[in-house]
GROMACS .gro file of C-alpha atoms in nm:
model
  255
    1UNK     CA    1  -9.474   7.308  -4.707
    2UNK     CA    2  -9.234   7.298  -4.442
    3UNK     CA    3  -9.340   7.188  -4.076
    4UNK     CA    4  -9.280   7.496  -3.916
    5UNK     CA    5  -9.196   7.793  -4.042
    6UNK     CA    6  -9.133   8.115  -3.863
    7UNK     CA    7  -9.129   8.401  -4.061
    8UNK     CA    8  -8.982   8.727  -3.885
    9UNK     CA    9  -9.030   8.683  -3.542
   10UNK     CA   10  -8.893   8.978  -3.322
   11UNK     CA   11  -8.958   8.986  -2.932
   12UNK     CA   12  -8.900   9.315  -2.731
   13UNK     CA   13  -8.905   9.310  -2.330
   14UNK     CA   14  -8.939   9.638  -2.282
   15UNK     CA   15  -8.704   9.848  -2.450
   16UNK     CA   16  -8.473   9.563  -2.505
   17UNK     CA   17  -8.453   9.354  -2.833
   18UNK     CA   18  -8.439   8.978  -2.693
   19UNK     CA   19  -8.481   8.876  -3.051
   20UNK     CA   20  -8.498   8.959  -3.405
   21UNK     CA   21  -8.632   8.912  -3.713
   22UNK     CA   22  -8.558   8.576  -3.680
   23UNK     CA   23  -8.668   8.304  -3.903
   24UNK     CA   24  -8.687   7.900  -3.960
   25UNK     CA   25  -8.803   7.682  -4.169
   26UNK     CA   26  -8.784   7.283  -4.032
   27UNK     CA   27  -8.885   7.028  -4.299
   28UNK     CA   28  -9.094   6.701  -4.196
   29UNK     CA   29  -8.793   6.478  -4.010
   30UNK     CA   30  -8.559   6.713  -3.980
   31UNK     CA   31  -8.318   6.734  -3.710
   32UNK     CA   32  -8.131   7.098  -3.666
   33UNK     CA   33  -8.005   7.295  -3.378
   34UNK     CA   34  -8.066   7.670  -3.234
   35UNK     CA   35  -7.652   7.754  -3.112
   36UNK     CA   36  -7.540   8.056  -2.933
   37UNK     CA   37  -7.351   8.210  -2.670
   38UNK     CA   38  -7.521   8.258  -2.302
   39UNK     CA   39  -7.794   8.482  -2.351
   40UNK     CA   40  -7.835   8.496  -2.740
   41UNK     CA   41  -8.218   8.432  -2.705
   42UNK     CA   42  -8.257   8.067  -2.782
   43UNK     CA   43  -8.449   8.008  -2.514
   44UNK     CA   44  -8.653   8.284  -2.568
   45UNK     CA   45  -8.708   8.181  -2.965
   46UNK     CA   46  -8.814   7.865  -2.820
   47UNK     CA   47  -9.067   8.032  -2.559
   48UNK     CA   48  -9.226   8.215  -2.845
   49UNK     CA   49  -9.262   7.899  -3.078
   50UNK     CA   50  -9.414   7.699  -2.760
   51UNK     CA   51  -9.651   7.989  -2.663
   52UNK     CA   52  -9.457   8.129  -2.327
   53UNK     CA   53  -9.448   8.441  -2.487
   54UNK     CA   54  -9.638   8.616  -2.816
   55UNK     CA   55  -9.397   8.775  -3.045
   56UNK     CA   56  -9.412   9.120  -3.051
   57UNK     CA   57  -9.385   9.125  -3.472
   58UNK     CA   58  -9.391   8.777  -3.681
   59UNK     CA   59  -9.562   8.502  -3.780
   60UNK     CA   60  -9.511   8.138  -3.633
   61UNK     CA   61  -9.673   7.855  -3.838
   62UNK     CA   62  -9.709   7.459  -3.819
   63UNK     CA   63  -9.829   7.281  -4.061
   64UNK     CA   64  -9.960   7.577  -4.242
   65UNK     CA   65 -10.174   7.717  -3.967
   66UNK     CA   66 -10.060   8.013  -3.768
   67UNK     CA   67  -9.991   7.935  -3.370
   68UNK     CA   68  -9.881   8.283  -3.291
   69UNK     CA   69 -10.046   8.428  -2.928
   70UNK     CA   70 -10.170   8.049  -2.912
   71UNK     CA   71 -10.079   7.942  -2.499
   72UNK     CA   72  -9.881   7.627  -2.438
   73UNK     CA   73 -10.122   7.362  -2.429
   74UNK     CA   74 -10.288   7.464  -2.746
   75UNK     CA   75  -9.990   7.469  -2.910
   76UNK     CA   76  -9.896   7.128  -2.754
   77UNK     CA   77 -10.234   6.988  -2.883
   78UNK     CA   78 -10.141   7.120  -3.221
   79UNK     CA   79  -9.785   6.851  -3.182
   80UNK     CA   80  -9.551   7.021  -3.016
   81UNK     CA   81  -9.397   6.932  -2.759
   82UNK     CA   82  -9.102   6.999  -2.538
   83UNK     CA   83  -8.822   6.994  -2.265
   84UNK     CA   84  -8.696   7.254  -2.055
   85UNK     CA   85  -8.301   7.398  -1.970
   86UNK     CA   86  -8.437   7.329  -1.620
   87UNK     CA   87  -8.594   6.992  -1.572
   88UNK     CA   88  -8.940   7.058  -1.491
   89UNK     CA   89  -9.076   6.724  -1.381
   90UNK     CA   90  -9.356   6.711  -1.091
   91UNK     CA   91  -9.122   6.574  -0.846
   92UNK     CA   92  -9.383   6.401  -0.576
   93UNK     CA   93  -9.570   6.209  -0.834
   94UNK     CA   94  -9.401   5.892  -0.952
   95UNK     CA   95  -9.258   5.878  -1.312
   96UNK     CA   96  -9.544   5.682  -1.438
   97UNK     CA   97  -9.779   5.962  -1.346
   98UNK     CA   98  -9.577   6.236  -1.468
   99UNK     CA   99  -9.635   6.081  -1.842
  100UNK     CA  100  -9.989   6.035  -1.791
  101UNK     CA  101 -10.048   6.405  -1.685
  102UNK     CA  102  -9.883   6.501  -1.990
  103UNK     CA  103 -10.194   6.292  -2.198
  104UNK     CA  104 -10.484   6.497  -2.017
  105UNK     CA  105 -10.495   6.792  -2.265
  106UNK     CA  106 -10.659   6.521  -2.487
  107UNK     CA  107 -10.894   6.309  -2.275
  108UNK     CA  108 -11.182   6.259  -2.412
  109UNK     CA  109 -11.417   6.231  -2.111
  110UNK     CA  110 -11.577   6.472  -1.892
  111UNK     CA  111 -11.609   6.549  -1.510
  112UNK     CA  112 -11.943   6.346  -1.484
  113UNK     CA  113 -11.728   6.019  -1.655
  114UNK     CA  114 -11.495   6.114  -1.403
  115UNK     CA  115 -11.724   6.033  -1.084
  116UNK     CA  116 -11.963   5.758  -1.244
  117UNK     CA  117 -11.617   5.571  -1.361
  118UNK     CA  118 -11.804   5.557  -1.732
  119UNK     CA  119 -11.659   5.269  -1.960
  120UNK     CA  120 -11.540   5.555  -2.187
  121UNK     CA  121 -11.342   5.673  -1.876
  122UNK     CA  122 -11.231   5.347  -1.793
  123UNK     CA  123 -11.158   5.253  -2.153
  124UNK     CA  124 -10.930   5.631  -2.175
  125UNK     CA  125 -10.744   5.583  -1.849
  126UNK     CA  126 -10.676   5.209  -1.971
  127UNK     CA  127 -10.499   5.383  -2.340
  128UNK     CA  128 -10.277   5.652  -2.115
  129UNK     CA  129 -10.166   5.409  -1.903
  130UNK     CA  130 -10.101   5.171  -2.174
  131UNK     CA  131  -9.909   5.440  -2.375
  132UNK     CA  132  -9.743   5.593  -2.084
  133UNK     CA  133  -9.595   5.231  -2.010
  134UNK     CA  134  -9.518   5.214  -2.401
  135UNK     CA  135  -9.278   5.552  -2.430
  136UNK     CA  136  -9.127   5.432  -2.068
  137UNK     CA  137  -9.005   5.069  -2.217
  138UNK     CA  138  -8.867   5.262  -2.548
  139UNK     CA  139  -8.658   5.500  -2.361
  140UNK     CA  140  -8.551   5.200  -2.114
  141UNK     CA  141  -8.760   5.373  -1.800
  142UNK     CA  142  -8.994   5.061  -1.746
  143UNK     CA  143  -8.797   4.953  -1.424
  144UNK     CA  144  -8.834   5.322  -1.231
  145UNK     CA  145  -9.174   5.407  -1.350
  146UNK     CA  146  -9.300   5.364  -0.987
  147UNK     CA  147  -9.010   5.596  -0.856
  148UNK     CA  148  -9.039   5.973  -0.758
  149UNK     CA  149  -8.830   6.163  -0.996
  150UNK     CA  150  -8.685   6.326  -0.687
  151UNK     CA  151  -8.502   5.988  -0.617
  152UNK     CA  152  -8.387   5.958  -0.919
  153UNK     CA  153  -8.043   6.082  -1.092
  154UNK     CA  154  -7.981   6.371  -1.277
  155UNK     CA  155  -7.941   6.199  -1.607
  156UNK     CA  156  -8.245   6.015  -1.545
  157UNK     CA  157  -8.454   6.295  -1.447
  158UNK     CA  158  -8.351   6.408  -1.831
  159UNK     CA  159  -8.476   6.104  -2.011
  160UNK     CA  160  -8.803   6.131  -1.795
  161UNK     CA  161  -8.863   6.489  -1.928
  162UNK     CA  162  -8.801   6.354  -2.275
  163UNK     CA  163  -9.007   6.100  -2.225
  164UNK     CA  164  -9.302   6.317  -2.121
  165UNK     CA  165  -9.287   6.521  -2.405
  166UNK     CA  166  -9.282   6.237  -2.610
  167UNK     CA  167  -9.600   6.089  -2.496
  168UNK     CA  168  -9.819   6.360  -2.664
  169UNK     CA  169  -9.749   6.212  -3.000
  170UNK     CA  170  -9.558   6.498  -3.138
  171UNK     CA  171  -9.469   6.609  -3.476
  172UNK     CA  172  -9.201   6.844  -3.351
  173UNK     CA  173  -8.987   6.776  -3.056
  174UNK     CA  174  -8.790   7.080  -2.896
  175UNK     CA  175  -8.523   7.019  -2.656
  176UNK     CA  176  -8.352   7.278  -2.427
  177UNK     CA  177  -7.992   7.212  -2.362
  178UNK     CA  178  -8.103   6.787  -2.307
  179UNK     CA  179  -7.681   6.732  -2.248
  180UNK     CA  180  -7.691   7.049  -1.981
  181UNK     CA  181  -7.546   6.874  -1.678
  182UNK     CA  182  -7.466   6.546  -1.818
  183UNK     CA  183  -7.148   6.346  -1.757
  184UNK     CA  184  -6.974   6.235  -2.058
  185UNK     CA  185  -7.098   5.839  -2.050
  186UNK     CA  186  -7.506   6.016  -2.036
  187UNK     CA  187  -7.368   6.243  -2.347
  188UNK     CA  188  -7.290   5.928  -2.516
  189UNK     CA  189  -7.618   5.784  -2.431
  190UNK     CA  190  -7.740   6.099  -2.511
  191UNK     CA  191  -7.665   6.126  -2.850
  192UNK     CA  192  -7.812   5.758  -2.963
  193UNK     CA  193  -8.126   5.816  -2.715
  194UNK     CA  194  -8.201   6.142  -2.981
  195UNK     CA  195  -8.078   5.938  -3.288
  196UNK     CA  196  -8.260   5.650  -3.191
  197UNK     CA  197  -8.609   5.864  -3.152
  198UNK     CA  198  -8.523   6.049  -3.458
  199UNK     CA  199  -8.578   5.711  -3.640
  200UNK     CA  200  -8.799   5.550  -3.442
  201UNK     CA  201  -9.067   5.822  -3.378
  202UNK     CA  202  -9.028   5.972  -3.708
  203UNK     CA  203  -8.963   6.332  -3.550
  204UNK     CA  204  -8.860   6.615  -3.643
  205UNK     CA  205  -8.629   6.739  -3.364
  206UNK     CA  206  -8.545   7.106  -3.284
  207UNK     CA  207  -8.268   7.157  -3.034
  208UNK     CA  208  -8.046   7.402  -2.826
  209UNK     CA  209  -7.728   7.259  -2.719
  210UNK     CA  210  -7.382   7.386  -2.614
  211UNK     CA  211  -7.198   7.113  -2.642
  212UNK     CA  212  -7.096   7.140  -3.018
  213UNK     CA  213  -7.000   6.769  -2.979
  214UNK     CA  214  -7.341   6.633  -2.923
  215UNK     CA  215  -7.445   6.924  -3.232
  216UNK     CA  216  -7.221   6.817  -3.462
  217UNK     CA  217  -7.296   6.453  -3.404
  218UNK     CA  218  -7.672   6.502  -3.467
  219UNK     CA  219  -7.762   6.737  -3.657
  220UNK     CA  220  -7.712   6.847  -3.987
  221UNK     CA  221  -7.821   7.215  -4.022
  222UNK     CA  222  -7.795   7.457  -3.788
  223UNK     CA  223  -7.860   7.871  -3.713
  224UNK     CA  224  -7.637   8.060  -3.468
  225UNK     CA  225  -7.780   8.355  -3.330
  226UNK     CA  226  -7.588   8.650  -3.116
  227UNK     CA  227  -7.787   8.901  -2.918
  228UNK     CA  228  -8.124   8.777  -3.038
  229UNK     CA  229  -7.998   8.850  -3.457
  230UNK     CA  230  -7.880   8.580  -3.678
  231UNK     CA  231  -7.527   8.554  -3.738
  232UNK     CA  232  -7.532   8.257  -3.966
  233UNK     CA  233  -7.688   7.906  -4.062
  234UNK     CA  234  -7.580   7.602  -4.282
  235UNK     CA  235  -7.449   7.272  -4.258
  236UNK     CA  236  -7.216   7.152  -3.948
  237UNK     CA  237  -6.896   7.200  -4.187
  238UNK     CA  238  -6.997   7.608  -4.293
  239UNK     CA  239  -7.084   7.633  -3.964
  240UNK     CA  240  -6.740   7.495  -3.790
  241UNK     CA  241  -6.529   7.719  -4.075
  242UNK     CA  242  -6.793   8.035  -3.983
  243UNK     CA  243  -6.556   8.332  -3.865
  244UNK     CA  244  -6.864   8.485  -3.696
  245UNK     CA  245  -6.976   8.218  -3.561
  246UNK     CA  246  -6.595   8.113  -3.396
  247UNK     CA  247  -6.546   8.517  -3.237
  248UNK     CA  248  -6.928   8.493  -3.157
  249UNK     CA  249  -6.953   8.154  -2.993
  250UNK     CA  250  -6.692   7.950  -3.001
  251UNK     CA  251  -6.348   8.160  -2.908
  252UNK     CA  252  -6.051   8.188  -3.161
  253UNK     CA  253  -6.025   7.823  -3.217
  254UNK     CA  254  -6.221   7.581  -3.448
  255UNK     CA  255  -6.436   7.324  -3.311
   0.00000   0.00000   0.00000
């Protein structure tokens, strides 16, 4: 049974078709990329999956159970979890407490544990801390985990996000354009950060990416869509050798 497993999925905004009949199937650990030009509907696929939007016709399912019409955090309680084209980070709360927020669709205490300080609130604050500190150390954020995200740099700001999402325990990571904005020395880092969580975290990783360099390097199966249809999946190679895919997406030359 695959991990997810979208089956169909068509999204109209209006009278405009943002995407269709579009389908996936991720395996447990697999790491594969959404590609497409500016305004192809990845994003969109990825705000139906996540529970921004409710597909107009489809079906969406993890792990076997249908999350379609599900909102966000009920689909990130079911393990997904993910980043954003535009880093949304709470900027005036420090690092540290941006990946604690991110726990607090789980808690497991209750507004009256909240004001008597309860040893089961004490004892739950104690574990998100604890965990928060945890993911921080493994991406190398330890040292700015008092900071204000606002202070920090750009590249930084980017390994914070993916670090929040991380801290829900996820099965499936998505990530929106992560190398959007990056100089070529974060790309780098970039690409071992997500091969290094790959193994480590035993994820299966979903992403949208532009840079074909950082695709190529990671991921080895990948869909290209063009005004919200697919125009093709298959392994980096088919992909790179794709005539649709190079007048589509990447020009008249090869990658």
């Amino acid at each position: 049974m695959a991990l997810l497993d979208v089956q169909e999925m068509t999204q109209y905004f209006g009278g405009l078709c943002a995407v269709s009949e579009f389908s996936v199937s991720l395996e447990e650990g697999q790491l594969a990329a959404l590609i497409g030009p500016n305004g192809a509907g990845k994003t969109t696929v990825f705000n139906l999956v996540s529970g921004f939007y409710k597909p107009t016709r489809g079906e969406i399912l993890f792990n076997g159970e249908s999350i379609k019409g599900l909102k966000p955090h009920q689909v990130t309680s079911k393990g997904i979890a993910r980043t954003f084209q535009n880093i949304r980070l709470w900027f005036d709360m420090t690092v540290l407490d941006n990946i604690r927020i991110a726990q607090y669709h789980a808690l497991g205490y209750g507004l009256l544990d909240c004001f008597l300080r309860t040893p089961r609130y004490m004892r739950r604050e104690r574990e998100i801390e604890d965990h928060a500190m945890e993911v921080l150390t493994r991406l190398g954020l330890r040292e700015v985990a008092g900071e204000f995200p606002k202070n920090l740099p750009y590249g930084v700001q980017r390994l914070v996000e993916i670090a929040r999402a991380l801290s829900i325990r996820p099965a499936l990571l998505m990530l929106d354009e992560p190398a959007a904005g990056l100089n070529s020395a974060d790309v780098e880092g970039l690409i071992k950060l997500i091969t290094d969580i790959h193994k480590d975290f035993g994820l299966t990783i979903w992403m949208i990416e532009h840079q074909m360099d950082v695709v190529m390097s990671l991921c080895s199966w990948i869909k290209v869509i063009d005004f919200g249809a697919t125009i093709a999946e298959g392994t980096p190679t088919d992909i790179q050798n794709n005539p649709e895919v190079i007048k589509a997406y990447l020009g008249d030359d090869t990658i």
